[in-house]
PDB file of C-alpha atoms in Angstrom:
ATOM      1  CA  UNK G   1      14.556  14.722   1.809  1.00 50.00           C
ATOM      2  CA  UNK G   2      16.812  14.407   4.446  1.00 53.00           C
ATOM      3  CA  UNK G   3      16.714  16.572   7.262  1.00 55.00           C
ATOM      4  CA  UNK G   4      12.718  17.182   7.325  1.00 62.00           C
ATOM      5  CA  UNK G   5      11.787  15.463  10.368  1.00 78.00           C
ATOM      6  CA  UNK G   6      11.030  11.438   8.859  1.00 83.00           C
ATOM      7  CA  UNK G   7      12.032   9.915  11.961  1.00 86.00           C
ATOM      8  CA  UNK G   8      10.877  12.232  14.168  1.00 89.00           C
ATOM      9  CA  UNK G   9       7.695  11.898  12.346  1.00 92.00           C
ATOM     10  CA  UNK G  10       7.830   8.142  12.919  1.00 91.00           C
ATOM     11  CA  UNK G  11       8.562   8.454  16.576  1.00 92.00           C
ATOM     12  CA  UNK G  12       5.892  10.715  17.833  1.00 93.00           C
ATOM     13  CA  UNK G  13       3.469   8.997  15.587  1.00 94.00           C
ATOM     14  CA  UNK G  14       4.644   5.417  16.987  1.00 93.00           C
ATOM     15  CA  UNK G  15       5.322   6.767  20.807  1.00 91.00           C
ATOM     16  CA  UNK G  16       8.473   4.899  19.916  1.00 87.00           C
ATOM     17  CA  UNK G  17      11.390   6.902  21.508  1.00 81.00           C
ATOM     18  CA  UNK G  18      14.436   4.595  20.880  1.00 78.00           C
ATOM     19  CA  UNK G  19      14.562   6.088  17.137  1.00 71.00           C
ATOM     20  CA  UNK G  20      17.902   7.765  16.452  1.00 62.00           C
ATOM     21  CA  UNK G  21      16.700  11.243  15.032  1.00 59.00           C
ATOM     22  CA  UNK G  22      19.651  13.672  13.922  1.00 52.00           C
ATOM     23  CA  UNK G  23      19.291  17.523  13.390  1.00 51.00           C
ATOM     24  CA  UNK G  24      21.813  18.288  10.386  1.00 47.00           C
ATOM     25  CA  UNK G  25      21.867  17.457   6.997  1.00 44.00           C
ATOM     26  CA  UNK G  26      23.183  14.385   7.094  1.00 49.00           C
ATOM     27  CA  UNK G  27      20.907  11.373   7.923  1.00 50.00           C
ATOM     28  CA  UNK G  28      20.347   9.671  10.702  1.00 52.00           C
ATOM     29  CA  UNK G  29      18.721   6.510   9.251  1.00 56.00           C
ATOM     30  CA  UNK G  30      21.176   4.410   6.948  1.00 73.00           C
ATOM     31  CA  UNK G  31      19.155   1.612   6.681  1.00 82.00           C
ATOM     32  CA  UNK G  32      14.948   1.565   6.182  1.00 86.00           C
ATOM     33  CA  UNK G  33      14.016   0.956  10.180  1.00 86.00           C
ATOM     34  CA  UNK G  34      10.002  -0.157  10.546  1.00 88.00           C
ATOM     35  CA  UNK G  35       7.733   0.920  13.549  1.00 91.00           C
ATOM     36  CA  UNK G  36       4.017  -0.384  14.178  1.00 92.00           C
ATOM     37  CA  UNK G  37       1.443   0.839  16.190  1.00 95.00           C
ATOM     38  CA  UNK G  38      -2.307   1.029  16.617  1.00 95.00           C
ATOM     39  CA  UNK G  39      -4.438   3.522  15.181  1.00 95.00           C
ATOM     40  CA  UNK G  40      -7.777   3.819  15.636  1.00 91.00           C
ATOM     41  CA  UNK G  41      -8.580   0.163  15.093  1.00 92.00           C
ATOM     42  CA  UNK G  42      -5.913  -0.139  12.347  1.00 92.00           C
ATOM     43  CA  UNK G  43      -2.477  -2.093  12.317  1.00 92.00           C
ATOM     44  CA  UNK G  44      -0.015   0.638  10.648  1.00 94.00           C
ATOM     45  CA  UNK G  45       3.670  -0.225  10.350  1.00 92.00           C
ATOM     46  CA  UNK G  46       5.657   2.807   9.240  1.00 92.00           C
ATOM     47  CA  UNK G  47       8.538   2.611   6.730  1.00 90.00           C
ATOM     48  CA  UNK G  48      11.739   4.958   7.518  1.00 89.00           C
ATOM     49  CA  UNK G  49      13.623   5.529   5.077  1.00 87.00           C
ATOM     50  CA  UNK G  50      17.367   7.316   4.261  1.00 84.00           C
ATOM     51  CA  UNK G  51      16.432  10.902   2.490  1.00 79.00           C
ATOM     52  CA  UNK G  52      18.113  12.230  -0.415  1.00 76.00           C
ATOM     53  CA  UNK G  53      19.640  15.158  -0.639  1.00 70.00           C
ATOM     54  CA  UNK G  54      22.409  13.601   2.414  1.00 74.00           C
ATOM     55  CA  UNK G  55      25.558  15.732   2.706  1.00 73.00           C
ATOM     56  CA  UNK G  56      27.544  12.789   3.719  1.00 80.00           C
ATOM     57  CA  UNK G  57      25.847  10.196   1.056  1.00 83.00           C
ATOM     58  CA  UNK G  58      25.206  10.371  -2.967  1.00 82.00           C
ATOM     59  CA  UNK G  59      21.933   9.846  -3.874  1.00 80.00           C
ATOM     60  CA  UNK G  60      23.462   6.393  -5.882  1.00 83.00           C
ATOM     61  CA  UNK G  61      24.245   5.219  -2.532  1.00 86.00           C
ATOM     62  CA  UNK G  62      20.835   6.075  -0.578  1.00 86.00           C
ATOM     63  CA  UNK G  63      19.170   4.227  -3.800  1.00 84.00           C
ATOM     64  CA  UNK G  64      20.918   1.557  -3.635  1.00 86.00           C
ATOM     65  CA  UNK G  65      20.245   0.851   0.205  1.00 87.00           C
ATOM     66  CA  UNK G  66      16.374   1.108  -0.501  1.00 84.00           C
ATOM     67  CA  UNK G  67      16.409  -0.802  -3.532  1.00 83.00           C
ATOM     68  CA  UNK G  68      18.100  -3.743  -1.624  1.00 81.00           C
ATOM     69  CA  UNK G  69      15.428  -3.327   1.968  1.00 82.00           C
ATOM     70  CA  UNK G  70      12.978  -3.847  -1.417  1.00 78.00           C
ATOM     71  CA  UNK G  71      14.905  -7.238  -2.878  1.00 75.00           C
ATOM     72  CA  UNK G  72      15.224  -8.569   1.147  1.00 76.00           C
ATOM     73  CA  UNK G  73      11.787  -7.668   1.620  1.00 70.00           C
ATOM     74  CA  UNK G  74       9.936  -8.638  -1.545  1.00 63.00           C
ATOM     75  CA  UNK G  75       7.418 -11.456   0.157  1.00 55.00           C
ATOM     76  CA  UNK G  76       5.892  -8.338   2.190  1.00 52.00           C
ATOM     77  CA  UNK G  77       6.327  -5.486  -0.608  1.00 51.00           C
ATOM     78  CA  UNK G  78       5.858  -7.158  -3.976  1.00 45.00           C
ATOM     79  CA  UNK G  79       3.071  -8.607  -5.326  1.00 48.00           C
ATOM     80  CA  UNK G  80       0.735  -9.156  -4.701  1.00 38.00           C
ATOM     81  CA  UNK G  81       1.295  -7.276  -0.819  1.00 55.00           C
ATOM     82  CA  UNK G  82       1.442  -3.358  -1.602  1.00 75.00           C
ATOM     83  CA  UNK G  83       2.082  -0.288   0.176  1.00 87.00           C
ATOM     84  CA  UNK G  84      -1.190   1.055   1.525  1.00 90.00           C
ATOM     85  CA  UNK G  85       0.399   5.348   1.157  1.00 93.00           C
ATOM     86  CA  UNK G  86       3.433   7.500   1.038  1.00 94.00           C
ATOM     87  CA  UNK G  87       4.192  10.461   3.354  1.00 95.00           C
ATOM     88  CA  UNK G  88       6.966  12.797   1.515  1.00 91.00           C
ATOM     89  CA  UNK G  89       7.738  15.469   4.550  1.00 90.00           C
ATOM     90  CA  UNK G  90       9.515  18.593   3.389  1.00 86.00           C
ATOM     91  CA  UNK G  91      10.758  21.429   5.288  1.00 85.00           C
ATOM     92  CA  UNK G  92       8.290  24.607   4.996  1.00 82.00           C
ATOM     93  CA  UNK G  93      11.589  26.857   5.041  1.00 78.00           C
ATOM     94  CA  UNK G  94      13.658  24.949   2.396  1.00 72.00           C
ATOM     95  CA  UNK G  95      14.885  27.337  -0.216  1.00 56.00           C
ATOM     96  CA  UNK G  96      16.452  24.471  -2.539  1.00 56.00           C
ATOM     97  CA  UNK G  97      14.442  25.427  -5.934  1.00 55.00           C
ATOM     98  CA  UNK G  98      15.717  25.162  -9.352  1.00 57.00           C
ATOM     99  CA  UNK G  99      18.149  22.904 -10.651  1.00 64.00           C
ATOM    100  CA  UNK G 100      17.567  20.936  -6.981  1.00 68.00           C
ATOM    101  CA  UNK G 101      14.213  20.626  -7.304  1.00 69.00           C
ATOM    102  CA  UNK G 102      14.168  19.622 -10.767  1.00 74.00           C
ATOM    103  CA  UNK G 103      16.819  16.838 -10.254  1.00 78.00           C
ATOM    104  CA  UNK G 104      14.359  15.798  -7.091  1.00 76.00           C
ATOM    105  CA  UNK G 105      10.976  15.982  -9.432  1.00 79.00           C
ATOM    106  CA  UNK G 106      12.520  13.610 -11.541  1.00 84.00           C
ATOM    107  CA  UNK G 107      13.591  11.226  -9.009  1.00 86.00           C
ATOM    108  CA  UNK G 108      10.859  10.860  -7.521  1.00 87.00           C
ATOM    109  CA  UNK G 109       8.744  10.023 -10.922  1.00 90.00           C
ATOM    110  CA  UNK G 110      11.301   7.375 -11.223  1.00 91.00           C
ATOM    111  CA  UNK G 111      10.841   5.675  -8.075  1.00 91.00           C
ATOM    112  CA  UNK G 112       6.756   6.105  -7.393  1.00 92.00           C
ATOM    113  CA  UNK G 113       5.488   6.606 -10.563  1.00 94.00           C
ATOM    114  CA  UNK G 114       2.820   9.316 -11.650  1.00 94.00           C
ATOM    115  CA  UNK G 115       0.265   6.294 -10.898  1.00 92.00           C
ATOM    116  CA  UNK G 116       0.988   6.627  -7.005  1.00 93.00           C
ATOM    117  CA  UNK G 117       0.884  10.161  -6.579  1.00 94.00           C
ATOM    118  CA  UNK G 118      -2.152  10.177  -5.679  1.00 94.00           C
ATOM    119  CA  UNK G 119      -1.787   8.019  -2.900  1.00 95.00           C
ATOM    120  CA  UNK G 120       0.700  10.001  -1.732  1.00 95.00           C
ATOM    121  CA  UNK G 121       0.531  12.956   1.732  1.00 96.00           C
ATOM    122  CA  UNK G 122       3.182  16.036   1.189  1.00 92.00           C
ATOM    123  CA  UNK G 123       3.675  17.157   4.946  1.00 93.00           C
ATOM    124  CA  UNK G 124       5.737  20.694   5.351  1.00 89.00           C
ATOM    125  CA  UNK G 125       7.206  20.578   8.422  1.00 89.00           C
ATOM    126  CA  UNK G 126       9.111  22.924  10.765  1.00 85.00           C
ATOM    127  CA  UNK G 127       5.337  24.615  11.796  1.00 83.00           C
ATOM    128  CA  UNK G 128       6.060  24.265  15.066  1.00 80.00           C
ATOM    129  CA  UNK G 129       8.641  26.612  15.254  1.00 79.00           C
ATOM    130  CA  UNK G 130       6.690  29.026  12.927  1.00 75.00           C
ATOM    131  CA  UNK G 131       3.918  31.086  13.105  1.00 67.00           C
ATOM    132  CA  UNK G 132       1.563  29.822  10.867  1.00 57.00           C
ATOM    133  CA  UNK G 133      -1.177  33.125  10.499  1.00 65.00           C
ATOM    134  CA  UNK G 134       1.322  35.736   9.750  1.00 68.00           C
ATOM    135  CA  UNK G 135       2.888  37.406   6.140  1.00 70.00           C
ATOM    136  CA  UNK G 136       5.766  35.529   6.022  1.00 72.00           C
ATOM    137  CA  UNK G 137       4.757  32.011   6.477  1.00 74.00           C
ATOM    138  CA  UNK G 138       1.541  32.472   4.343  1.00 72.00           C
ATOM    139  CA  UNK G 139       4.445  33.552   1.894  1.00 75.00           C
ATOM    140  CA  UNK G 140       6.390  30.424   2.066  1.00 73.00           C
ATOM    141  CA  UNK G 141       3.531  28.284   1.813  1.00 75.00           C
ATOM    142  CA  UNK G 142       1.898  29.718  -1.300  1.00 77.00           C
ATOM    143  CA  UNK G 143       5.561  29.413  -2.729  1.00 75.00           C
ATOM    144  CA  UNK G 144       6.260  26.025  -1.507  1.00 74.00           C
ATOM    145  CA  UNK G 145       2.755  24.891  -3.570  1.00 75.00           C
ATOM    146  CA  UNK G 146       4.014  26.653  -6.451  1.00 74.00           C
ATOM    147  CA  UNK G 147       7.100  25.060  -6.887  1.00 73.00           C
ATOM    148  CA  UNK G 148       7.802  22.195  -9.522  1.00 68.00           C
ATOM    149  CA  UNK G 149       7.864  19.224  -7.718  1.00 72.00           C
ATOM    150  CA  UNK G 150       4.527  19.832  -5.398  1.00 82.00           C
ATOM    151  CA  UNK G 151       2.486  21.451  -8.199  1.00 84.00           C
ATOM    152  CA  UNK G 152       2.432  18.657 -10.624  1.00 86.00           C
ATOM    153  CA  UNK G 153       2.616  16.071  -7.622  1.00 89.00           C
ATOM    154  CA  UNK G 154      -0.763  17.546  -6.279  1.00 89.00           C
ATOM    155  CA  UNK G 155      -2.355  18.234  -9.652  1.00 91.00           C
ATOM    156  CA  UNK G 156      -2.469  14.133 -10.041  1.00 93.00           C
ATOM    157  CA  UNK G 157      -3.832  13.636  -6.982  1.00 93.00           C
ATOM    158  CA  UNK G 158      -1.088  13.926  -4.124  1.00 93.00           C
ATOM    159  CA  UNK G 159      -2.581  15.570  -0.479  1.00 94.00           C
ATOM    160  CA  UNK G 160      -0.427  18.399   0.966  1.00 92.00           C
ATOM    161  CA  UNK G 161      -0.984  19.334   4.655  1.00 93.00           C
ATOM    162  CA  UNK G 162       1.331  20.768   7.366  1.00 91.00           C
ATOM    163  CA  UNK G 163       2.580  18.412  10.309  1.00 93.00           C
ATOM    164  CA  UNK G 164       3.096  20.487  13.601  1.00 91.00           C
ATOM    165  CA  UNK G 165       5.090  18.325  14.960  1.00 91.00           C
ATOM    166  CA  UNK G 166       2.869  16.054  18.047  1.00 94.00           C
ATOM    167  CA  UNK G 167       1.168  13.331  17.994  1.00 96.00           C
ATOM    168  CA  UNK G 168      -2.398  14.562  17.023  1.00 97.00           C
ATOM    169  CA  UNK G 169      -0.715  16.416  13.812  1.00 97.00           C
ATOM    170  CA  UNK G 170       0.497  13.129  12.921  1.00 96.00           C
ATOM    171  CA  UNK G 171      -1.886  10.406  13.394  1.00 98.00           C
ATOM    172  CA  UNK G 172      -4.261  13.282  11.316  1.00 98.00           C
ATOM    173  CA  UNK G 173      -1.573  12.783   8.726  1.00 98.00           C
ATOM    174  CA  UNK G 174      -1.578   8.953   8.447  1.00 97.00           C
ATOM    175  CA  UNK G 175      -5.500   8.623   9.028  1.00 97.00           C
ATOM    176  CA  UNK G 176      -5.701  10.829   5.711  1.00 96.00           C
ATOM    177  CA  UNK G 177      -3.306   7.850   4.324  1.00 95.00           C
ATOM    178  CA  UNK G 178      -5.578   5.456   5.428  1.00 94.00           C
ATOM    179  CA  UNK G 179      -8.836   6.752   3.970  1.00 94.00           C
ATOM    180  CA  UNK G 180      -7.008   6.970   0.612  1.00 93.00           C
ATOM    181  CA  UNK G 181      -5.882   3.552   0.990  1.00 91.00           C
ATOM    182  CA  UNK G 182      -9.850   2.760   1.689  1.00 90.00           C
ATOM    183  CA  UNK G 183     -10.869   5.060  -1.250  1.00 91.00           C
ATOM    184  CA  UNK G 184      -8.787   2.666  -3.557  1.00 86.00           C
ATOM    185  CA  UNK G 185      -9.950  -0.963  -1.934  1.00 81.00           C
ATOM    186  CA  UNK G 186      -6.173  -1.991  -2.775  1.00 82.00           C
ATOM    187  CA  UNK G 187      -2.613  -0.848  -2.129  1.00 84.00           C
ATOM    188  CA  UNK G 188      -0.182   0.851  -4.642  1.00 88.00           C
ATOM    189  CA  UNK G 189       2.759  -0.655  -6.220  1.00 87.00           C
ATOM    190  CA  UNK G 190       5.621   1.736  -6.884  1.00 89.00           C
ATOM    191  CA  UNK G 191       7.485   1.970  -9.849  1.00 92.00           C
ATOM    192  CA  UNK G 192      10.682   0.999  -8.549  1.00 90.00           C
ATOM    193  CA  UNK G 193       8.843  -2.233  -6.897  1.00 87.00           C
ATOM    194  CA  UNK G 194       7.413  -3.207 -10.503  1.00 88.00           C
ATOM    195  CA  UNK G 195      10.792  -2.293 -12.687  1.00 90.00           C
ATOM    196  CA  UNK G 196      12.662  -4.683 -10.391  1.00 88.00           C
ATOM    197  CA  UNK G 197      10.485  -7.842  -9.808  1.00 85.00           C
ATOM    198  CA  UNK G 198      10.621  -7.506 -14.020  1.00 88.00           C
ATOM    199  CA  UNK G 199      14.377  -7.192 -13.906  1.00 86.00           C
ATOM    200  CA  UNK G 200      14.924 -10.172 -11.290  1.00 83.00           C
ATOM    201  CA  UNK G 201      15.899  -7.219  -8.794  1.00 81.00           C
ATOM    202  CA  UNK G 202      17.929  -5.737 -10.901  1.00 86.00           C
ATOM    203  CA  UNK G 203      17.932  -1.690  -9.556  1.00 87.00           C
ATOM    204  CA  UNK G 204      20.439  -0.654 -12.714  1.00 88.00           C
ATOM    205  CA  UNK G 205      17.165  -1.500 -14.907  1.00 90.00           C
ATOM    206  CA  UNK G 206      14.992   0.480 -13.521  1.00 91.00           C
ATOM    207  CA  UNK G 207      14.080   3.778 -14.384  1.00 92.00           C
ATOM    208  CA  UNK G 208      15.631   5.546 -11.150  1.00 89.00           C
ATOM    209  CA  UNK G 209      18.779   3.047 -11.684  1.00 88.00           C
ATOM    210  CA  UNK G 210      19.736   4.275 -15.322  1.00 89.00           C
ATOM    211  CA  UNK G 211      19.217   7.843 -13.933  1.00 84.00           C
ATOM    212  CA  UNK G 212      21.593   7.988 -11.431  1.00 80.00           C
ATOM    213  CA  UNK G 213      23.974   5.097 -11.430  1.00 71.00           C
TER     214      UNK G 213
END
């Protein structure tokens, strides 16, 4: 979703600081930009991508721009090289439910595939500017698990925990990541990744391409 924090995320997980990270709802990243670091003994390389959900961009756009990083980037991302976890991060405080969260529950079934939730981290964000113990935030959390999306996400296997924002909150995030990965001895192929090396890269035959094109 765009406007929860993915490159910030990415930069004070990497220590990288020459990531351009916006504040509104349109996105900073057009293109998927890659940072790599160590982590306790582990190579990761973090994938930023363009959220939906851009004021400024249609969702057919921001698809199309991942679906082609996928094509240019198949000898690292499809078979038999796989992603090792996804991190969704969501605002704590967004109060797009219904119809919105519907239209984003379905998108993202098209693109990961029930298979991967469970290799998948929710993290809310915006705790840092919160306080996390009292009424109200209990309040949005307990909603924010009820909803649609995160509900049946999480009931196949998907991880939700809150990101506060440092480094420490997210290097907890992507060790959890990594001991999933480890859990499963081998990394998970999206849907979107399968549907197009069977359609010769083809994004209008996959699932999320006869959606919303």
């Amino acid at each position: 979703m765009t406007g929860a924090g993915k490159t910030t995320f990415a930069s004070v997980a990497s220590g990288q600081t020459n990531l351009q990270i916006g504040d509104t709802l349109e996105s900073c990243t057009q293109e998927p930009q890659t940072v790599t670091f160590s982590l306790d003994n582990c190579n990761v390389l973090l994938i930023d991508t363009p959220g939906f959900d851009d004021s400024k961009r249609s969702d057919v756009d921001i698809l199309m721009v991942i679906a082609k990083w996928i094509s240019d980037h198949k000898s690292a991302m499809v078979r038999p090289k796989r992603l090792d976890g996804l991190i969704l991060l969501h605002p704590i405080t967004s109060n797009q439910i219904g119809d919105n969260e519907r239209k984003r529950a379905r998108l993202l079934e098209a693109i990961l595939g029930v298979d991967a939730y469970k290799r998948v981290i929710i993290a809310t964000t915006i705790w840092d500017d919160l306080d996390g113990d009292d009424m109200f935030t209990r309040g949005l959390e307990a909603r924010f698990h009820r909803g649609e999306v995160w509900r049946e996400m999480h009931a196949k296997g998907a991880t939700i925990l809150r990101h506060y924002n440092n480094r420490a909150s997210a290097h907890y995030i992507i060790g959890k990541s990594i001991e999933k990965s480890k859990a499963e001895n081998e990394g998970v192929e999206l849907k979107i990744q399968k549907e197009m090396a069977d359609s010769g890269g083809k994004v209008s035959r996959t699932s999320v391409g006869m959606r919303v094109i």
